[in-house]
Amino acid sequence: MPQVIVVTSGKGGVGKTTTTANLGTALAMLNQHVVLIDADIGLRNLDVVLGLENRIVYDLVDVVEGYCRLRQALVRDKQFDNLYLLPAAQTKDKTAVNPEQMTALCQELRQDFDYIMIDCPAGIEQGFKNAIAGAEKAIIVTTPEVAAIRDADRIIGLLEAEGRGDPKLVINRLRPNMVRRGDMLDIIDVIDILAIDLLGVVPEDERVVALTNRGEAAVLQNNSRAGKAYRNIALRITGENVPLMPLAEEEGLWDRLRRAVGLGRH
Amino acid sequence: MFSFLKKLFHRPASKDIAKERLQLILARERVSPSPSFLERVKDDIIQVVNHYLEIDAAAAQVRFVHQESMVALMARIPVLSVKPAALGKKEESGHGEESQLDC
């Protein structure tokens, strides 16, 4: 049974696109047929994160306007022939597409794919409405920061109002060292505040930036902690029960000193 | 000196402050739903009040008012006259109803 999942957050810069790219790649690694839709018309990014920017011929708006067939606009991944991207248009704006067209598009893609993941633009305007229109499930990405959590809460409310309740939460860029010092909200805090089910926690990982520079997904790297976290999330999406991975990283000298003199917070 | 050190080392964890602030912000924002929601509430209130009073429905306003630690629903409905069949006095109606909220 195909699933259409929108990846959304409200706030920009929390890692929606990185999450979409990595979960899509991880699902493809699990032999699922996956298509990733970049719904951020006018500000497309998923293509560069996936390293597919040079292969784009047609885009989502071309499909909707009937300039090409859906098949022609799908860009195949460099590595996986069961992973495709439907790129956003770069020269149009969000009003070039409406929710009905997005719903029809998702419906058509259901015939060929197991997972249709939609990378939602930031904000709560037309682009958001387009992105959620065809989706029956939602993943909320947030970082453990006040602004991101506030916006995530708003999005959860809007999804509920649209009858798309029960979204799942991904806490991105968690820094275990800061959590240990009491300077970052921990997993329990974030779940307490947002009151939705947790799908996974992705630790901050500098390698993600370096990998994205090359247009490579973190999930392909065995030594990337973020990659491992994303692979776990992909398994959970397919219905497997995977426990949260331990997030503790090497303690810094300062933390050890503080703890040694009894100043650390627990 | 000691109190200074105490202050320095016993400041509440910043994450606890973040959590408290977020809970306050969200408690407010969760009861600030869409304008269409308030329109529906307004229409229903007008319908009920209409049984008893001649009102200026077009000028009616319904909104949430944030006070210190609670959120109130305020309806401002200009009254034109009391309907003959209804009992009660003619007055400007200020209708307040508390919604559930503890912060």
Coordinates of C-alpha atoms in Angstrom, one line a residue:
Chain A
M1 CA 0.0 0.0 0.0
P2 CA 1.8 3.2 -1.2
Q3 CA 2.3 5.9 1.4
V4 CA 2.4 9.7 0.7
I5 CA 4.3 11.4 3.4
V6 CA 4.9 15.1 3.7
V7 CA 8.0 16.3 5.6
T8 CA 7.3 19.7 7.1
S9 CA 8.4 22.0 10.0
G10 CA 7.0 25.5 9.7
K11 CA 10.4 27.1 10.4
G12 CA 13.1 27.1 7.7
G13 CA 16.6 25.8 8.2
V14 CA 15.7 22.9 10.6
G15 CA 16.6 20.2 8.1
K16 CA 13.5 19.3 6.2
T17 CA 15.3 18.9 2.9
T18 CA 18.2 16.9 4.4
T19 CA 15.7 14.7 6.2
T20 CA 13.7 14.1 3.0
A21 CA 16.8 13.3 1.0
N22 CA 18.2 10.9 3.7
L23 CA 15.0 9.2 4.4
G24 CA 14.3 8.7 0.7
T25 CA 17.7 7.3 0.1
A26 CA 17.5 5.1 3.2
L27 CA 14.1 3.7 2.0
A28 CA 15.6 3.1 -1.4
M29 CA 18.4 1.2 0.3
L30 CA 15.6 -1.0 1.8
N31 CA 14.6 -1.8 -1.8
Q32 CA 11.5 0.4 -1.7
H33 CA 10.4 2.3 -4.7
V34 CA 10.7 6.0 -3.7
V35 CA 9.9 9.3 -5.3
L36 CA 10.8 12.6 -3.6
I37 CA 8.8 15.7 -4.5
D38 CA 10.4 19.1 -4.0
A39 CA 7.3 21.2 -3.3
D40 CA 9.3 24.4 -2.7
I41 CA 8.5 26.0 -6.0
G42 CA 10.8 29.0 -6.7
L43 CA 13.3 28.0 -4.1
R44 CA 14.2 24.4 -5.0
N45 CA 16.9 22.7 -3.0
L46 CA 16.3 19.0 -2.8
D47 CA 18.0 18.6 -6.2
V48 CA 21.4 20.0 -4.9
V49 CA 21.2 18.1 -1.6
L50 CA 20.7 14.8 -3.7
G51 CA 23.4 15.9 -6.2
L52 CA 21.0 15.7 -9.1
E53 CA 20.9 19.4 -10.1
N54 CA 22.6 18.8 -13.5
R55 CA 20.1 16.1 -14.5
I56 CA 16.9 18.2 -14.4
V57 CA 15.1 18.6 -17.7
Y58 CA 11.4 19.2 -16.7
D59 CA 9.9 20.1 -13.3
L60 CA 6.7 19.8 -11.3
V61 CA 5.1 22.8 -12.8
D62 CA 5.8 21.5 -16.4
V63 CA 4.0 18.3 -15.4
V64 CA 1.0 20.2 -13.9
E65 CA 0.8 22.5 -16.9
G66 CA 0.9 19.6 -19.3
Y67 CA 4.2 20.5 -21.0
C68 CA 5.6 17.0 -20.3
R69 CA 4.5 13.7 -19.0
L70 CA 5.1 12.9 -15.4
R71 CA 7.6 10.1 -16.3
Q72 CA 9.7 12.6 -18.3
A73 CA 10.1 14.9 -15.3
L74 CA 11.3 12.3 -12.9
V75 CA 15.0 12.4 -12.3
R76 CA 16.6 9.1 -11.4
D77 CA 19.1 9.0 -8.5
K78 CA 22.9 8.5 -9.3
Q79 CA 23.1 5.4 -7.3
F80 CA 19.7 3.8 -6.8
D81 CA 17.5 3.0 -9.8
N82 CA 14.5 2.8 -7.4
L83 CA 14.9 6.4 -6.2
Y84 CA 13.5 9.4 -8.1
L85 CA 13.2 13.1 -7.7
L86 CA 10.4 15.3 -9.0
P87 CA 12.1 18.7 -8.9
A88 CA 10.4 22.0 -8.2
A89 CA 10.3 24.7 -10.7
Q90 CA 12.8 27.5 -10.1
T91 CA 11.4 30.2 -12.3
K92 CA 7.8 30.1 -11.1
D93 CA 6.2 30.8 -7.8
K94 CA 4.0 28.8 -5.4
T95 CA 0.8 29.9 -7.1
A96 CA 1.8 28.0 -10.2
V97 CA 0.3 24.9 -8.5
N98 CA -2.9 24.3 -6.5
P99 CA -3.8 21.7 -3.9
E100 CA -6.1 19.8 -6.3
Q101 CA -3.2 19.4 -8.8
M102 CA -0.8 18.2 -6.1
T103 CA -3.4 15.6 -4.9
A104 CA -3.8 14.4 -8.5
L105 CA -0.1 14.2 -8.9
C106 CA 0.4 12.1 -5.8
Q107 CA -2.5 9.9 -6.9
E108 CA -0.7 9.2 -10.2
L109 CA 2.6 8.5 -8.4
R110 CA 1.0 5.9 -6.1
Q111 CA 0.7 3.6 -9.1
D112 CA 4.5 3.3 -9.4
F113 CA 6.0 3.9 -6.0
D114 CA 5.9 2.5 -2.5
Y115 CA 6.8 5.8 -0.9
I116 CA 6.1 9.3 -2.1
M117 CA 7.8 11.9 0.1
I118 CA 7.1 15.6 -0.2
D119 CA 9.6 18.1 0.9
C120 CA 7.4 21.0 2.1
P121 CA 8.5 24.6 1.9
A122 CA 8.9 26.6 5.1
G123 CA 5.9 28.7 6.2
I124 CA 2.2 28.1 6.4
E125 CA 1.1 29.7 3.1
Q126 CA 0.1 28.4 -0.3
G127 CA 3.3 26.2 -0.6
F128 CA 2.5 24.5 2.7
K129 CA -1.1 23.9 1.6
N130 CA 0.1 22.5 -1.7
A131 CA 2.6 20.2 -0.1
I132 CA 0.1 18.7 2.4
A133 CA -2.8 18.3 0.0
G134 CA -1.9 14.9 -1.4
A135 CA -0.3 13.5 1.8
E136 CA -2.0 11.2 4.2
K137 CA 0.9 11.2 6.7
A138 CA 3.2 13.9 8.0
I139 CA 6.6 14.0 9.5
I140 CA 7.3 17.1 11.6
V141 CA 11.0 18.0 11.7
T142 CA 12.2 20.3 14.5
T143 CA 15.4 21.2 16.2
P144 CA 15.5 21.4 20.1
E145 CA 15.1 25.2 19.9
V146 CA 12.3 27.5 21.0
A147 CA 11.6 29.1 17.6
A148 CA 11.6 25.7 15.8
I149 CA 9.4 24.1 18.4
R150 CA 6.9 26.9 18.4
D151 CA 6.5 26.7 14.6
A152 CA 6.3 22.9 14.8
D153 CA 3.4 23.3 17.2
R154 CA 1.6 25.7 14.8
I155 CA 2.1 23.2 12.0
I156 CA 0.7 20.4 14.1
G157 CA -2.4 22.5 14.8
L158 CA -2.8 23.3 11.1
L159 CA -2.5 19.7 10.1
E160 CA -5.1 18.8 12.7
A161 CA -7.4 21.4 11.3
E162 CA -7.0 20.0 7.8
G163 CA -7.9 16.5 9.1
R164 CA -4.3 15.2 8.8
G165 CA -3.8 14.5 12.4
D166 CA -1.3 12.1 14.0
P167 CA 1.9 13.5 12.6
K168 CA 5.2 11.9 13.7
L169 CA 8.1 13.9 15.1
V170 CA 11.8 13.9 14.1
I171 CA 14.0 15.8 16.4
N172 CA 17.0 17.0 14.3
R173 CA 20.4 18.2 15.2
L174 CA 20.3 17.3 18.9
R175 CA 23.6 17.9 20.7
P176 CA 24.0 15.4 23.5
N177 CA 26.8 17.4 25.1
M178 CA 24.6 20.5 25.3
V179 CA 21.7 18.4 26.6
R180 CA 24.0 17.0 29.3
R181 CA 24.9 20.5 30.4
G182 CA 21.2 21.5 30.6
D183 CA 21.7 24.0 27.7
M184 CA 19.5 22.2 25.2
L185 CA 16.0 20.8 25.5
D186 CA 16.2 17.0 25.7
I187 CA 14.0 14.5 23.9
I188 CA 11.5 14.1 26.7
D189 CA 11.1 17.9 27.0
V190 CA 10.4 18.3 23.3
I191 CA 7.8 15.4 23.3
D192 CA 6.3 16.9 26.5
I193 CA 5.8 20.2 24.8
L194 CA 4.6 19.0 21.4
A195 CA 2.7 16.0 22.6
I196 CA 3.0 13.9 19.4
D197 CA 4.7 10.5 18.8
L198 CA 8.4 10.4 18.3
L199 CA 9.7 8.9 15.0
G200 CA 13.4 9.5 15.7
V201 CA 16.2 11.6 16.9
V202 CA 19.1 12.7 14.7
P203 CA 22.2 13.9 16.4
E204 CA 24.1 16.9 15.2
D205 CA 26.7 15.6 12.8
E206 CA 29.3 17.9 11.0
R207 CA 29.7 15.2 8.3
V208 CA 26.2 16.0 7.0
V209 CA 27.5 19.5 5.9
A210 CA 30.5 18.0 4.2
L211 CA 28.5 15.2 2.5
T212 CA 25.8 17.7 1.4
N213 CA 28.7 19.8 -0.2
R214 CA 29.3 16.8 -2.4
G215 CA 25.6 16.0 -3.0
E216 CA 25.8 12.7 -1.0
A217 CA 23.4 11.4 1.5
A218 CA 24.6 10.7 5.1
V219 CA 22.8 7.4 5.2
L220 CA 25.3 6.0 2.7
Q221 CA 28.1 6.5 5.3
N222 CA 28.5 3.9 8.0
N223 CA 30.5 6.2 10.2
S224 CA 27.9 9.0 10.2
R225 CA 25.8 9.1 13.3
A226 CA 23.1 11.2 11.6
G227 CA 23.2 8.6 8.8
K228 CA 22.6 5.8 11.2
A229 CA 19.7 7.7 12.9
Y230 CA 18.1 8.3 9.5
R231 CA 18.4 4.6 8.5
N232 CA 16.7 3.8 11.8
I233 CA 13.9 6.2 11.0
A234 CA 13.5 4.7 7.6
L235 CA 13.1 1.2 9.2
R236 CA 10.5 2.6 11.5
I237 CA 8.6 4.0 8.5
T238 CA 8.5 0.5 7.0
G239 CA 7.0 -0.7 10.2
E240 CA 10.0 -2.2 12.0
N241 CA 10.4 -1.6 15.7
V242 CA 13.9 -0.1 16.1
P243 CA 15.0 1.3 19.5
L244 CA 16.5 4.8 19.7
M245 CA 20.2 4.6 19.3
P246 CA 22.4 5.8 22.2
L247 CA 23.2 9.5 21.5
A248 CA 26.0 10.1 24.0
E249 CA 29.1 11.3 22.3
E250 CA 32.6 11.8 23.7
E251 CA 32.5 14.2 26.7
G252 CA 34.6 17.2 26.3
L253 CA 37.4 18.1 28.8
W254 CA 35.3 21.0 30.1
D255 CA 32.3 18.7 30.8
R256 CA 34.5 16.2 32.6
L257 CA 36.0 18.9 34.7
R258 CA 32.7 20.4 35.6
R259 CA 31.3 17.0 36.5
A260 CA 34.4 16.2 38.5
V261 CA 33.9 19.3 40.7
G262 CA 30.2 18.6 41.0
L263 CA 29.0 21.4 38.7
G264 CA 27.5 19.3 36.0
R265 CA 23.8 19.1 35.6
H266 CA 22.1 15.8 35.2
Chain B
M1 CA 31.2 36.8 47.2
F2 CA 29.5 33.6 48.1
S3 CA 26.1 34.7 46.9
F4 CA 27.8 35.7 43.7
L5 CA 29.3 32.3 43.2
K6 CA 26.0 30.7 44.1
K7 CA 24.2 32.8 41.5
L8 CA 26.8 31.9 39.0
F9 CA 26.6 28.2 39.5
H10 CA 23.0 27.7 40.4
R11 CA 21.4 29.6 37.6
P12 CA 18.5 27.5 36.3
A13 CA 19.4 25.4 33.3
S14 CA 18.7 27.3 30.2
K15 CA 16.7 24.4 28.8
D16 CA 14.3 24.7 31.8
I17 CA 13.8 28.3 31.0
A18 CA 13.2 27.4 27.3
K19 CA 10.6 24.8 28.3
E20 CA 8.8 27.1 30.6
R21 CA 8.7 29.9 28.0
L22 CA 7.5 27.5 25.3
Q23 CA 4.7 26.1 27.4
L24 CA 3.5 29.6 28.1
I25 CA 3.7 30.7 24.4
L26 CA 2.0 27.6 23.2
A27 CA -0.8 27.7 25.8
R28 CA -1.7 31.0 24.3
E29 CA -1.3 30.2 20.7
R30 CA -3.2 26.9 20.8
V31 CA -6.3 28.9 21.6
S32 CA -5.8 31.3 18.8
P33 CA -7.3 29.3 16.0
S34 CA -8.1 30.4 12.5
P35 CA -10.5 33.3 11.7
S36 CA -12.9 30.8 10.2
F37 CA -13.2 29.1 13.6
L38 CA -14.0 32.3 15.3
E39 CA -16.6 33.1 12.6
R40 CA -18.4 29.8 13.3
V41 CA -18.4 30.6 17.1
K42 CA -19.7 34.1 16.3
D43 CA -22.5 32.8 14.1
D44 CA -23.6 30.4 16.7
I45 CA -23.6 33.0 19.5
I46 CA -25.5 35.4 17.3
Q47 CA -28.1 32.7 16.6
V48 CA -28.7 32.2 20.3
V49 CA -28.8 35.9 21.2
N50 CA -31.1 36.5 18.4
H51 CA -33.8 34.6 20.2
Y52 CA -34.0 37.3 22.8
L53 CA -32.7 40.5 21.3
E54 CA -32.7 42.5 18.1
I55 CA -29.0 42.8 17.4
D56 CA -26.7 44.4 14.8
A57 CA -25.2 41.1 13.6
A58 CA -23.0 42.8 11.1
A59 CA -21.2 44.8 13.7
A60 CA -20.7 41.8 16.1
Q61 CA -17.2 40.9 17.1
V62 CA -15.9 37.7 18.8
R63 CA -12.3 37.3 19.8
F64 CA -9.9 35.9 22.3
V65 CA -8.5 38.2 24.9
H66 CA -5.2 37.2 26.6
Q67 CA -5.1 38.3 30.2
E68 CA -2.3 37.6 32.7
S69 CA -2.8 33.9 33.2
M70 CA -6.0 33.1 31.3
V71 CA -7.6 33.4 27.9
A72 CA -11.1 34.8 27.7
L73 CA -13.6 34.7 24.8
M74 CA -15.0 38.2 24.4
A75 CA -18.1 38.8 22.3
R76 CA -19.2 42.4 21.6
I77 CA -22.7 42.4 20.1
P78 CA -24.5 45.7 19.6
V79 CA -28.1 45.4 20.9
L80 CA -30.9 47.3 19.1
S81 CA -33.9 46.3 21.2
V82 CA -35.4 43.5 23.3
K83 CA -37.7 41.3 21.4
P84 CA -41.2 41.7 22.7
A85 CA -41.6 38.0 23.4
A86 CA -38.4 37.9 25.4
L87 CA -38.0 38.8 29.0
G88 CA -35.0 40.8 30.4
K89 CA -33.5 44.2 30.2
K90 CA -32.0 46.0 27.2
E91 CA -28.3 46.6 27.6
E92 CA -25.0 46.5 25.8
S93 CA -24.0 43.0 26.0
G94 CA -20.5 42.1 27.1
H95 CA -20.4 38.4 27.2
G96 CA -17.4 36.8 28.8
E97 CA -16.7 33.1 29.0
E98 CA -13.5 31.6 30.3
S99 CA -11.9 28.8 28.4
Q100 CA -9.8 26.2 30.1
L101 CA -6.3 27.1 30.6
D102 CA -3.8 27.0 33.4
C103 CA -0.5 28.6 33.1

